[in-house]
Short mmCIF file of C-alpha atoms in Angstrom, two decimals:
data_model
loop_
_atom_site.label_atom_id
_atom_site.label_comp_id
_atom_site.label_asym_id
_atom_site.label_seq_id
_atom_site.Cartn_x
_atom_site.Cartn_y
_atom_site.Cartn_z
CA MET A 107 0.00 0.00 0.00
CA LYS A 108 1.19 3.50 -0.84
CA ASN A 109 2.14 5.71 2.08
CA GLU A 110 2.29 9.13 0.43
CA PHE A 111 -0.69 11.02 -0.98
CA ASP A 112 -1.72 14.43 -2.26
CA LEU A 113 -4.82 14.28 -0.06
CA ILE A 114 -5.96 12.19 2.87
CA VAL A 115 -9.63 12.34 3.78
CA ILE A 116 -10.55 11.12 7.26
CA GLY A 117 -14.12 9.86 7.20
CA GLY A 118 -16.10 7.93 4.58
CA GLY A 119 -19.42 9.67 5.00
CA SER A 120 -21.18 11.86 2.46
CA GLY A 121 -18.78 14.81 2.73
CA GLY A 122 -15.62 12.73 2.83
CA LEU A 123 -16.63 10.63 -0.17
CA ALA A 124 -17.62 13.71 -2.17
CA SER A 125 -14.37 15.57 -1.54
CA ALA A 126 -12.18 12.49 -2.14
CA GLN A 127 -13.90 11.62 -5.42
CA ARG A 128 -13.80 15.18 -6.73
CA ALA A 129 -10.08 15.43 -5.92
CA ALA A 130 -9.41 12.13 -7.67
CA GLU A 131 -11.25 13.41 -10.75
CA TYR A 132 -8.62 16.15 -10.91
CA GLY A 133 -5.94 13.47 -11.09
CA LYS A 134 -4.84 13.66 -7.47
CA ASN A 135 -3.48 10.73 -5.47
CA VAL A 136 -6.12 10.34 -2.72
CA ALA A 137 -6.57 8.11 0.32
CA LEU A 138 -9.75 7.81 2.36
CA ILE A 139 -9.68 6.43 5.90
CA GLU A 140 -12.79 4.85 7.40
CA LYS A 141 -13.31 2.28 10.15
CA ALA A 142 -17.06 1.77 9.66
CA PRO A 143 -19.26 0.96 6.63
CA LEU A 144 -18.94 3.54 3.86
CA GLY A 145 -21.63 6.18 3.60
CA GLY A 146 -21.42 7.46 7.16
CA THR A 147 -24.40 8.31 9.32
CA CYS A 148 -26.66 9.27 6.42
CA VAL A 149 -26.48 5.98 4.56
CA ASN A 150 -26.18 3.59 7.49
CA VAL A 151 -28.07 5.03 10.47
CA GLY A 152 -29.56 8.28 9.21
CA CYS A 153 -31.25 9.79 6.17
CA VAL A 154 -31.53 6.71 3.97
CA PRO A 155 -32.88 4.07 6.39
CA LYS A 156 -34.95 6.80 8.06
CA LYS A 157 -36.63 7.70 4.75
CA ILE A 158 -37.42 4.03 4.16
CA MET A 159 -39.09 3.87 7.57
CA TRP A 160 -40.90 7.11 6.76
CA TYR A 161 -42.22 5.64 3.52
CA ALA A 162 -43.57 2.64 5.46
CA SER A 163 -45.30 4.85 8.01
CA HIS A 164 -46.54 7.21 5.27
CA LEU A 165 -48.17 4.24 3.55
CA ALA A 166 -49.95 3.45 6.81
CA HIS A 167 -51.38 7.00 6.83
CA GLN A 168 -52.31 6.71 3.15
CA MET A 169 -54.24 3.52 3.78
CA GLU A 170 -56.31 5.25 6.45
CA ILE A 171 -57.37 7.86 3.91
CA ALA A 172 -57.77 5.25 1.13
CA GLU A 173 -61.04 4.10 2.70
CA ASP A 174 -62.49 7.54 1.86
CA TYR A 175 -61.74 6.72 -1.77
CA GLY A 176 -63.56 3.40 -1.68
CA PHE A 177 -60.76 1.01 -0.74
CA ASN A 178 -61.23 -1.63 1.94
CA PHE A 179 -58.13 -2.42 3.99
CA SER A 180 -59.85 -3.98 6.99
CA SER A 181 -57.43 -6.94 7.14
CA VAL A 182 -54.13 -5.08 6.58
CA THR A 183 -51.30 -5.81 9.02
CA HIS A 184 -47.71 -4.65 9.18
CA GLU A 185 -44.66 -6.83 9.85
CA TRP A 186 -41.48 -5.18 11.09
CA GLU A 187 -39.05 -8.03 10.39
CA PRO A 188 -39.31 -8.16 6.56
CA LEU A 189 -39.17 -4.35 6.41
CA LYS A 190 -35.93 -4.31 8.41
CA LYS A 191 -34.48 -7.18 6.37
CA ARG A 192 -35.10 -5.45 3.01
CA ARG A 193 -33.94 -2.10 4.39
CA ASP A 194 -30.66 -3.57 5.66
CA GLU A 195 -30.06 -5.36 2.34
CA TYR A 196 -30.54 -2.08 0.50
CA ILE A 197 -28.02 -0.33 2.76
CA LYS A 198 -25.45 -3.08 2.16
CA ARG A 199 -25.86 -2.60 -1.59
CA LEU A 200 -25.19 1.11 -1.15
CA ASN A 201 -22.05 0.36 0.89
CA LEU A 202 -20.74 -1.77 -1.96
CA ILE A 203 -21.59 0.89 -4.56
CA TYR A 204 -19.56 3.45 -2.61
CA GLU A 205 -16.59 1.11 -2.41
CA ASN A 206 -16.79 0.40 -6.14
CA ASN A 207 -16.89 4.13 -6.85
CA LEU A 208 -13.66 4.59 -4.89
CA ASN A 209 -12.02 1.75 -6.81
CA LYS A 210 -13.07 3.24 -10.16
CA ARG A 211 -11.34 6.49 -9.22
CA GLU A 212 -8.29 4.66 -7.86
CA ILE A 213 -8.79 6.10 -4.38
CA THR A 214 -6.95 4.12 -1.72
CA LEU A 215 -9.36 2.95 0.99
CA ILE A 216 -7.60 2.52 4.34
CA ARG A 217 -9.62 0.65 6.95
CA GLY A 218 -9.14 1.65 10.59
CA GLU A 219 -9.17 4.57 12.99
CA ALA A 220 -7.18 7.63 12.02
CA ARG A 221 -4.97 9.66 14.36
CA LEU A 222 -3.01 12.75 13.44
CA GLU A 223 0.72 12.54 14.08
CA ASP A 224 1.51 16.01 12.78
CA LYS A 225 0.02 18.35 10.19
CA HIS A 226 1.25 16.19 7.31
CA THR A 227 1.03 12.71 8.86
CA VAL A 228 -1.96 10.50 9.66
CA CYS A 229 -1.52 7.15 11.42
CA VAL A 230 -3.75 4.08 11.18
CA SER A 231 -2.80 1.18 13.47
CA ASP A 232 0.59 2.85 14.00
CA GLU A 233 1.27 2.94 10.25
CA PRO A 234 2.09 6.50 9.11
CA PHE A 235 0.70 8.04 5.91
CA LYS A 236 2.12 11.29 4.56
CA THR A 237 0.09 13.90 2.71
CA GLU A 238 0.05 17.50 1.52
CA HIS A 239 -3.57 18.18 2.56
CA ILE A 240 -5.88 16.64 5.16
CA ILE A 241 -9.68 16.85 5.21
CA ILE A 242 -11.42 15.91 8.43
CA ALA A 243 -14.93 14.62 7.76
CA THR A 244 -15.59 12.33 10.71
CA GLY A 245 -19.16 13.49 11.34
CA GLY A 246 -21.10 13.22 14.57
CA GLN A 247 -22.61 10.72 16.94
CA PRO A 248 -25.74 10.60 19.13
CA THR A 249 -25.46 12.18 22.55
CA ILE A 250 -26.24 10.05 25.62
CA PRO A 251 -27.03 11.85 28.88
CA ASP A 252 -24.78 11.40 31.89
CA ILE A 253 -27.38 9.88 34.20
CA ALA A 254 -27.80 6.60 36.05
CA GLY A 255 -29.06 3.81 33.81
CA ALA A 256 -28.59 5.79 30.58
CA SER A 257 -27.24 2.67 28.86
CA TYR A 258 -30.69 1.06 29.15
CA GLY A 259 -31.85 3.53 26.51
CA ILE A 260 -30.94 3.39 22.84
CA THR A 261 -29.94 6.12 20.41
CA SER A 262 -30.93 6.72 16.80
CA ASP A 263 -28.24 4.17 15.90
CA GLY A 264 -29.95 1.60 18.11
CA PHE A 265 -33.32 2.36 16.55
CA PHE A 266 -32.12 0.86 13.28
CA GLU A 267 -30.95 -2.27 15.09
CA LEU A 268 -34.39 -3.07 16.53
CA GLU A 269 -35.37 -6.57 15.42
CA GLU A 270 -39.02 -6.14 16.31
CA LYS A 271 -41.43 -3.27 16.66
CA PRO A 272 -41.67 -2.04 20.26
CA LYS A 273 -45.15 -1.75 21.71
CA ASN A 274 -44.58 1.10 24.13
CA VAL A 275 -41.84 3.69 23.55
CA CYS A 276 -40.60 6.86 25.22
CA ILE A 277 -38.60 9.25 23.07
CA VAL A 278 -36.55 11.79 25.01
CA GLY A 279 -35.95 14.90 22.95
CA SER A 280 -37.77 17.52 20.91
CA GLY A 281 -35.68 17.97 17.75
CA TYR A 282 -36.16 16.64 14.26
CA ILE A 283 -34.90 13.12 15.05
CA ALA A 284 -37.30 12.86 17.98
CA VAL A 285 -40.39 13.97 16.03
CA GLU A 286 -39.48 11.85 13.01
CA PHE A 287 -39.11 8.68 15.08
CA ALA A 288 -42.29 9.48 17.01
CA GLY A 289 -44.30 9.83 13.81
CA MET A 290 -42.89 6.68 12.21
CA LEU A 291 -43.44 4.46 15.23
CA SER A 292 -46.90 5.81 15.96
CA ALA A 293 -48.08 5.28 12.37
CA LEU A 294 -46.85 1.69 12.49
CA GLY A 295 -48.80 0.95 15.67
CA THR A 296 -46.47 1.72 18.59
CA ASN A 297 -47.71 3.67 21.60
CA VAL A 298 -45.44 6.71 21.70
CA THR A 299 -44.65 9.16 24.49
CA MET A 300 -42.32 12.13 23.99
CA ASN A 301 -40.56 13.69 26.97
CA ILE A 302 -39.41 17.23 26.25
CA ARG A 303 -37.69 19.81 28.46
CA THR A 304 -39.75 22.85 27.46
CA GLU A 305 -43.22 23.45 26.04
CA SER A 306 -42.12 23.33 22.40
CA ILE A 307 -40.83 20.87 19.84
CA LEU A 308 -38.55 21.86 16.94
CA ARG A 309 -37.57 25.04 18.77
CA SER A 310 -35.12 26.20 16.09
CA PHE A 311 -37.88 26.20 13.47
CA ASP A 312 -40.57 28.82 12.87
CA SER A 313 -43.19 28.80 15.63
CA MET A 314 -45.95 28.07 13.11
CA LEU A 315 -44.30 24.78 12.24
CA SER A 316 -43.58 23.88 15.84
CA GLU A 317 -47.07 24.63 17.13
CA ASN A 318 -48.91 23.00 14.24
CA LEU A 319 -46.86 19.81 14.34
CA LYS A 320 -47.31 19.49 18.09
CA GLU A 321 -51.07 19.77 17.68
CA ILE A 322 -51.13 17.24 14.83
CA MET A 323 -49.00 14.75 16.74
CA THR A 324 -51.28 15.04 19.75
CA HIS A 325 -54.29 14.41 17.49
CA HIS A 326 -52.56 11.24 16.33
CA ASP A 327 -52.39 10.02 19.93
CA ILE A 328 -48.71 10.75 20.49
CA LYS A 329 -48.41 11.74 24.13
CA ILE A 330 -46.17 14.81 24.57
CA GLN A 331 -45.08 15.42 28.15
CA THR A 332 -43.51 18.83 28.72
CA GLY A 333 -41.09 20.02 31.39
CA LYS A 334 -39.51 16.58 31.65
CA ILE A 335 -35.79 16.32 32.39
CA PRO A 336 -34.48 12.74 32.69
CA GLU A 337 -32.84 11.79 35.98
CA SER A 338 -32.38 8.02 35.70
CA ILE A 339 -33.62 4.81 34.09
CA GLU A 340 -34.45 1.72 36.11
CA ASN A 341 -34.57 -1.80 34.73
CA ALA A 342 -37.86 -3.50 35.58
CA GLY A 343 -37.30 -6.95 34.10
CA SER A 344 -37.83 -6.64 30.37
CA LYS A 345 -39.26 -3.12 30.76
CA PHE A 346 -37.84 0.23 31.81
CA ILE A 347 -38.94 3.08 34.07
CA LEU A 348 -37.82 6.64 33.37
CA LYS A 349 -37.49 8.92 36.36
CA THR A 350 -37.48 12.68 35.81
CA THR A 351 -36.20 15.56 37.94
CA ASP A 352 -39.73 16.58 38.89
CA GLY A 353 -39.89 13.42 41.03
CA GLU A 354 -42.20 11.46 38.74
CA GLU A 355 -41.80 7.88 37.56
CA SER A 356 -42.98 6.86 34.12
CA GLU A 357 -45.10 3.95 33.05
CA LEU A 358 -43.30 0.82 31.86
CA TYR A 359 -41.65 1.19 28.46
CA ASP A 360 -40.31 -1.49 26.12
CA THR A 361 -37.81 0.97 24.70
CA ILE A 362 -36.46 4.40 25.63
CA ILE A 363 -34.84 6.35 22.81
CA TRP A 364 -32.37 9.17 23.41
CA ALA A 365 -32.82 11.90 20.79
CA ILE A 366 -31.27 14.80 22.68
CA GLY A 367 -28.71 15.91 20.10
CA ARG A 368 -25.43 14.91 18.52
CA SER A 369 -21.77 15.57 19.25
CA PRO A 370 -18.74 15.67 16.93
CA CYS A 371 -16.47 12.65 16.40
CA THR A 372 -13.19 14.41 17.18
CA GLU A 373 -12.19 12.90 20.50
CA ASN A 374 -9.92 10.15 19.12
CA LEU A 375 -8.30 12.10 16.28
CA ASN A 376 -5.35 13.36 18.37
CA LEU A 377 -5.91 16.83 16.91
CA SER A 378 -3.59 18.46 19.40
CA SER A 379 -0.59 16.75 17.80
CA ALA A 380 -1.19 18.90 14.72
CA SER A 381 -2.32 21.92 16.81
CA VAL A 382 -5.82 21.81 15.28
CA GLN A 383 -8.16 23.85 17.46
CA THR A 384 -11.63 22.80 18.60
CA ASP A 385 -14.33 24.69 20.49
CA LYS A 386 -15.63 23.73 23.93
CA TYR A 387 -18.03 21.21 22.39
CA GLY A 388 -15.35 19.48 20.31
CA TYR A 389 -16.39 21.00 16.96
CA ILE A 390 -13.67 22.22 14.61
CA PRO A 391 -13.99 25.92 13.68
CA VAL A 392 -13.29 26.71 10.02
CA ASP A 393 -13.30 29.78 7.80
CA LYS A 394 -15.47 30.15 4.70
CA PHE A 395 -12.99 27.99 2.75
CA GLN A 396 -13.41 25.13 5.30
CA LYS A 397 -9.85 25.77 6.54
CA THR A 398 -8.97 25.12 10.17
CA ASN A 399 -6.38 27.17 12.05
CA ILE A 400 -3.76 24.99 10.32
CA GLU A 401 -3.12 26.02 6.70
CA ASN A 402 -3.23 22.58 5.07
CA ILE A 403 -5.92 20.96 7.26
CA PHE A 404 -9.63 21.36 6.46
CA ALA A 405 -12.89 20.17 7.99
CA ILE A 406 -16.32 19.63 6.46
CA GLY A 407 -19.72 18.24 7.43
CA ASP A 408 -21.19 17.68 10.87
CA VAL A 409 -17.78 17.89 12.54
CA ILE A 410 -17.79 21.70 12.15
CA GLY A 411 -21.18 22.01 13.90
CA LYS A 412 -22.79 24.07 11.16
CA GLU A 413 -25.90 23.12 9.15
CA GLN A 414 -25.59 19.41 9.87
CA LEU A 415 -27.20 18.13 6.67
CA THR A 416 -25.92 15.57 4.16
CA PRO A 417 -26.24 17.79 1.05
CA VAL A 418 -24.33 20.53 2.90
CA ALA A 419 -21.41 18.19 3.58
CA ILE A 420 -21.40 17.02 -0.04
CA ALA A 421 -21.53 20.57 -1.41
CA ALA A 422 -18.78 21.76 0.94
CA GLY A 423 -16.57 18.77 0.09
CA ARG A 424 -16.87 19.19 -3.66
CA ARG A 425 -16.28 22.93 -3.52
CA LEU A 426 -13.23 22.43 -1.34
CA SER A 427 -11.64 20.02 -3.84
CA ASP A 428 -12.58 22.36 -6.69
CA ARG A 429 -10.68 25.13 -4.94
CA LEU A 430 -7.66 23.05 -3.93
CA TYR A 431 -7.21 21.16 -7.20
CA GLY A 432 -9.52 22.62 -9.85
CA GLY A 433 -8.14 26.14 -10.06
CA MET A 434 -11.31 27.70 -8.59
CA LYS A 435 -9.53 29.90 -6.06
CA GLU A 436 -12.65 31.57 -4.66
CA ARG A 437 -14.86 28.47 -4.62
CA TYR A 438 -16.66 27.94 -1.29
CA LEU A 439 -20.07 27.03 0.10
CA ASP A 440 -22.43 29.84 1.04
CA TYR A 441 -24.19 28.65 4.20
CA GLU A 442 -27.02 31.18 3.84
CA MET A 443 -30.48 30.13 2.63
CA ILE A 444 -30.02 26.38 2.96
CA PRO A 445 -33.33 24.49 2.69
CA THR A 446 -34.15 21.73 5.13
CA VAL A 447 -36.90 19.17 5.59
CA VAL A 448 -38.28 17.29 8.58
CA PHE A 449 -39.80 13.91 7.73
CA SER A 450 -42.56 14.22 10.25
CA HIS A 451 -46.22 13.38 9.62
CA PRO A 452 -46.97 15.55 7.73
CA THR A 453 -43.63 16.73 6.38
CA ILE A 454 -42.10 20.13 7.05
CA GLY A 455 -40.04 22.23 4.65
CA ALA A 456 -38.19 25.41 5.61
CA ILE A 457 -35.69 27.85 4.17
CA GLY A 458 -34.40 31.18 5.42
CA MET A 459 -35.31 33.14 8.52
CA THR A 460 -38.04 32.34 11.00
CA GLU A 461 -40.52 35.11 11.72
CA LYS A 462 -38.88 35.72 15.10
CA GLU A 463 -35.42 36.05 13.53
CA ALA A 464 -36.69 38.36 10.80
CA ARG A 465 -38.45 40.67 13.25
CA GLU A 466 -35.36 40.87 15.44
CA LYS A 467 -33.15 41.77 12.47
CA TYR A 468 -35.43 43.91 10.30
CA ASN A 469 -38.07 45.18 12.76
CA ASN A 470 -40.88 46.81 10.75
CA GLU A 471 -39.30 46.13 7.36
CA ILE A 472 -40.91 42.72 7.06
CA LYS A 473 -44.30 41.61 5.83
CA ILE A 474 -45.79 38.18 6.51
CA TYR A 475 -48.07 36.20 4.21
CA THR A 476 -49.82 33.05 5.44
CA SER A 477 -52.20 30.43 4.17
CA VAL A 478 -53.98 27.66 6.08
CA PHE A 479 -56.18 25.20 4.19
CA ASN A 480 -57.43 21.65 3.89
CA PRO A 481 -55.48 20.03 1.03
CA MET A 482 -57.59 18.39 -1.64
CA PHE A 483 -56.19 14.99 -0.67
CA TYR A 484 -58.53 15.09 2.34
CA ALA A 485 -61.54 16.40 0.40
CA LEU A 486 -63.50 13.17 0.84
CA SER A 487 -62.52 12.61 4.46
CA GLN A 488 -64.98 13.05 7.30
CA ASP A 489 -62.21 12.55 9.86
CA GLU A 490 -61.94 15.43 12.30
CA LYS A 491 -58.24 14.67 12.50
CA LYS A 492 -57.64 15.61 8.85
CA ILE A 493 -54.34 17.40 8.49
CA LYS A 494 -54.40 21.04 7.46
CA THR A 495 -51.55 22.53 5.47
CA SER A 496 -50.00 25.77 6.72
CA MET A 497 -47.63 28.03 4.79
CA LYS A 498 -45.79 31.22 5.61
CA LEU A 499 -43.78 33.60 3.44
CA ILE A 500 -41.60 36.20 5.15
CA THR A 501 -40.63 39.19 3.02
CA GLN A 502 -38.34 42.14 3.66
CA GLY A 503 -37.99 45.65 2.27
CA ASP A 504 -39.92 47.68 -0.27
CA ASP A 505 -39.34 45.08 -2.96
CA GLU A 506 -40.57 42.33 -0.58
CA ARG A 507 -37.65 39.98 -1.11
CA VAL A 508 -38.59 36.54 0.24
CA ILE A 509 -36.29 35.81 3.18
CA GLY A 510 -38.20 32.91 4.70
CA CYS A 511 -40.53 30.15 3.54
CA HIS A 512 -42.10 27.65 5.93
CA ILE A 513 -44.47 24.82 5.02
CA ILE A 514 -46.12 21.99 6.94
CA GLY A 515 -48.38 19.62 5.08
CA GLU A 516 -48.63 16.88 2.47
CA GLY A 517 -45.76 17.19 -0.01
CA ALA A 518 -43.92 19.99 1.80
CA ASP A 519 -40.64 18.12 1.36
CA GLU A 520 -40.92 17.90 -2.42
CA MET A 521 -42.39 21.31 -3.15
CA LEU A 522 -39.73 23.24 -1.19
CA GLN A 523 -36.84 22.25 -3.45
CA GLY A 524 -38.07 24.26 -6.43
CA PHE A 525 -39.03 27.28 -4.37
CA ALA A 526 -35.65 27.13 -2.64
CA VAL A 527 -33.93 27.80 -5.98
CA ALA A 528 -35.96 30.98 -6.43
CA ILE A 529 -35.51 32.16 -2.84
CA LYS A 530 -31.77 31.46 -2.86
CA ASN A 531 -31.53 33.67 -5.94
CA GLY A 532 -33.34 36.61 -4.34
CA ALA A 533 -36.93 36.12 -5.53
CA THR A 534 -39.47 38.71 -4.43
CA LYS A 535 -43.14 38.38 -3.60
CA LYS A 536 -43.85 39.95 -7.01
CA ASP A 537 -41.86 37.15 -8.68
CA PHE A 538 -44.04 34.63 -6.85
CA ASP A 539 -47.22 36.52 -7.84
CA ASN A 540 -46.13 36.64 -11.49
CA THR A 541 -45.74 32.85 -11.60
CA VAL A 542 -48.84 31.07 -12.93
CA ALA A 543 -50.22 28.58 -10.42
CA ILE A 544 -50.40 24.84 -11.10
CA HIS A 545 -53.93 23.76 -10.20
CA PRO A 546 -55.09 21.86 -8.25
CA THR A 547 -52.03 21.55 -6.00
CA SER A 548 -51.03 22.63 -2.52
CA ALA A 549 -47.94 24.35 -3.93
CA GLU A 550 -50.08 26.87 -5.83
CA GLU A 551 -50.90 28.54 -2.52
CA LEU A 552 -47.33 29.87 -2.40
CA VAL A 553 -47.88 31.92 -5.57
CA THR A 554 -51.41 33.10 -4.77
CA MET A 555 -51.04 34.45 -1.22
CA ARG A 556 -52.43 37.94 -0.57
#
């Protein structure tokens, strides 16, 4: 095996793979170091298997509504085991595809845990590898609270290891992972309780999204307990009891899932040997060119603690290699106006500022447009729990430039992508108004708001 490279990428997740492959396309001699299956969190225990589970749970919701269209699904059941088996087989195929892609580009794959020796040397199992540039793309990992019995709970990683569907689950957390898991499990027949510290879920999102989703989840019999801070977990045979700091003990749960955040995978990199700085949380600060405090060492993806999304890591990785090896000296990722989606039930799509952020920054210079309606999909439903769609456009200045777009409802995930292109490029409310609506759709509401 070669021991000298133009570039060493530490981490075989989305960002690491993207930057390594782009560099190799420029003819560079590249090595990628990874100890786990290729694809990182997204492919193995994140976006991809999560979306498969979301599709399964979405089908369950669709079948409920199908009866309004004349279908009879009275005998339908769901089996967890074959779903998990097919999902895991799909992930293994993706792992192999990634490895084949590295081979096609003649990228050296080094298996093991990487440690920096100095700013030009990376060691794996005490074998040194020399390089001109280093990219750190080691991603993040689920956070586990420091309380008694915490190991009785599982993380998002453990969720994808479940061999059978739990009957009674407590999810601790209020972010996007927590609400996504809650919706999936509930739709597939699990009794779900969420324990959250405050009164709100998805606190970093616009309040319209947070409040509406909380109401919808409650209507779907997901129990949301507020003001709950975990203190300990007790093993009660094959069940578990969660104690909280308010002195209360929970009912018996089959499974307790920690969804309280993620932390960067930097602890074992020996960064100090190359004088690479981290913040108090272990994230690696970088400039707009993804450069750390060390000239030839860069960091991308979740490890920098900024917009922790797979497409962001990919975009940053490709742009970095374009700049280093493609002659694009000013090439970098603009972290403003990045769209994001929550695969809740229903889905959420958001880009730009929340209303609170916009008012704090622009005061009276903003104007808000909203629309709340029953999507046509539910036109034949008599169910009082039918899901309304809510939309909000936030505009700023005399020309009413759109600086925020927030959607919750059927198809929010798909419709946001196209609108994100327009908003990223400075679209105004007039631009939206001048666009002919596609009827009948939910998306047309975004170009007909008054």
